[in-house]
Amino acid sequence: MSNINITTQPTGRSPENKYFFGNLTKELDLTRPKYNKIGNIEDFNAFYNKLTGLSYKNRLRFKTVGISFLVFTNDDRHAQFVRNMFNTEDEHDDGSASDWIIFHNTEVELSEPKIQVNLDHKIMLIGGTTFLGEIKKGVFGIVSFELPKRNILPMHCSAFTYKNTTNLMFGLSGTGKTTLSSDPDFRLIGDDEIAWSDDGIHMIESGCYAKSEGLTPETHETIFNAVENARNKDCLVVENPGVPNARLSYPITMVDNAYHKEQNFGHATNIFFLAMDAEAMLPALSIVKGDTARLLFETGYTSQMPGTEAGVDKIQKIYSPCYGSPFMPRRVREYSNMLMDKIGQNDCTVFLLNTGMGSNGKRFPLELTRNSIKTAITDKLDTRYIRVKDSNFSLCMVQSLNNYTSSDLLPADSQSSQYKQKLKEFKDNLEQVASDFS
């Protein structure tokens, strides 16, 4: 292999161009039609005939969480990306032994990206796009559909161990999930996709796909060193350098403080839900339980700051059910029921971590956030309980932590009636969002 630079068109995924086919579409969550569209079988057949009539120089087989895949791609760059992300082997048969087959072609002429998934025949078709993540997230979407039938929960999160604990971290883009889970003191299990079975936590991928924007040895030491390792070993894939969504792909074996092979990680001890709260309404760290934890998972709340994307000129609230709506095709409640069962069965503690604004109007310092995570994992916390009247929504707000005081950690006037009203409005809004997906 050799290092690869690729500029893609488009420069991101195309989830709104994805269609599902077959009788099994009845198991999809159709309350989210933006991502779960059902197509006409004649369209699938025509696209299938077009792609299967082309030649493919790369045939790659891999198996993850008990599901085997065979990927046909005409593009050597995408083949290297697949090798980085999964434990592959070259394949020369017709794919009859695979659970799922993916046909991926970057040369077929189409007016727009086209992603089609036949759930009955277990075939995925990808064309009209050169974006690398389309294969990766295509695999995850399939895994997220299949695993619940085996009583395994697929999760769009990172996982790491620290001081004899196993920890999960959920968060949307911009919340700091990659930065925080790649702390040099942690040992990384996976940075993006994890499964939770009756036996414990499992890797779905064996590679990393990290954003390169703002990458420095000071803030992202683990990722920075992994990228240099991959570059030196000729297995680095650089995607769309210079654009906001630029990414870097490398095998997890390039990460010094990571697990390089699947092993017994046990069950999760702690879960962190990350929210970049731009309105300084949430405390830096809270313990959440029961209905509150479920509601946060089912809505996947964060906020987006002005200027982060073209056309965004004011603070916007963002919601993505299960912290990964485009990749979780089943009903939201199906995933949340599984998560809540596993939390209860394994006495798992759930935290809400605000990586956004504090009461001073500035974003919480990275040092404070990292300190909060480590202290939450290892120490008994000093908390203050607050509950929204006539509801089950509550926060156990951490009011002191090492050298940080309540003025550093808590929202302004957090004991006032005005703050309780704000928290009620926050809860009501989450419930309204969740009701749209039930």
Tab-separated table of C-alpha atoms in Angstrom, residues 9-10 14 17 47 51 104-115 126-131 134:
chain	number	residue	atom	x	y	z
A	9	GLN	CA	-17.348	14.764	-5.188
A	10	PRO	CA	-19.405	15.434	-3.160
A	14	SER	CA	-25.565	11.712	0.713
A	17	ASN	CA	-30.152	9.879	-1.744
A	47	PHE	CA	-29.320	0.020	-11.095
A	51	LEU	CA	-23.484	-1.987	-11.718
A	104	HIS	CA	-19.451	0.276	-5.400
A	105	ASN	CA	-18.515	2.089	-8.586
A	106	THR	CA	-17.038	5.583	-8.976
A	107	GLU	CA	-17.046	5.635	-12.790
A	108	VAL	CA	-20.697	4.947	-13.551
A	109	GLU	CA	-22.274	8.120	-14.965
A	110	LEU	CA	-25.086	9.444	-12.783
A	111	SER	CA	-26.503	12.931	-12.278
A	112	GLU	CA	-26.371	12.577	-8.480
A	113	PRO	CA	-25.252	10.083	-5.819
A	114	LYS	CA	-27.319	6.935	-5.619
A	115	ILE	CA	-27.322	4.540	-2.645
A	126	ILE	CA	-23.366	2.744	-4.408
A	127	GLY	CA	-22.659	5.001	-7.393
A	128	GLY	CA	-22.394	8.651	-8.382
A	129	THR	CA	-20.176	9.581	-5.429
A	130	THR	CA	-16.495	9.318	-4.598
A	131	PHE	CA	-16.888	10.210	-0.913
A	134	GLU	CA	-20.344	6.211	1.962
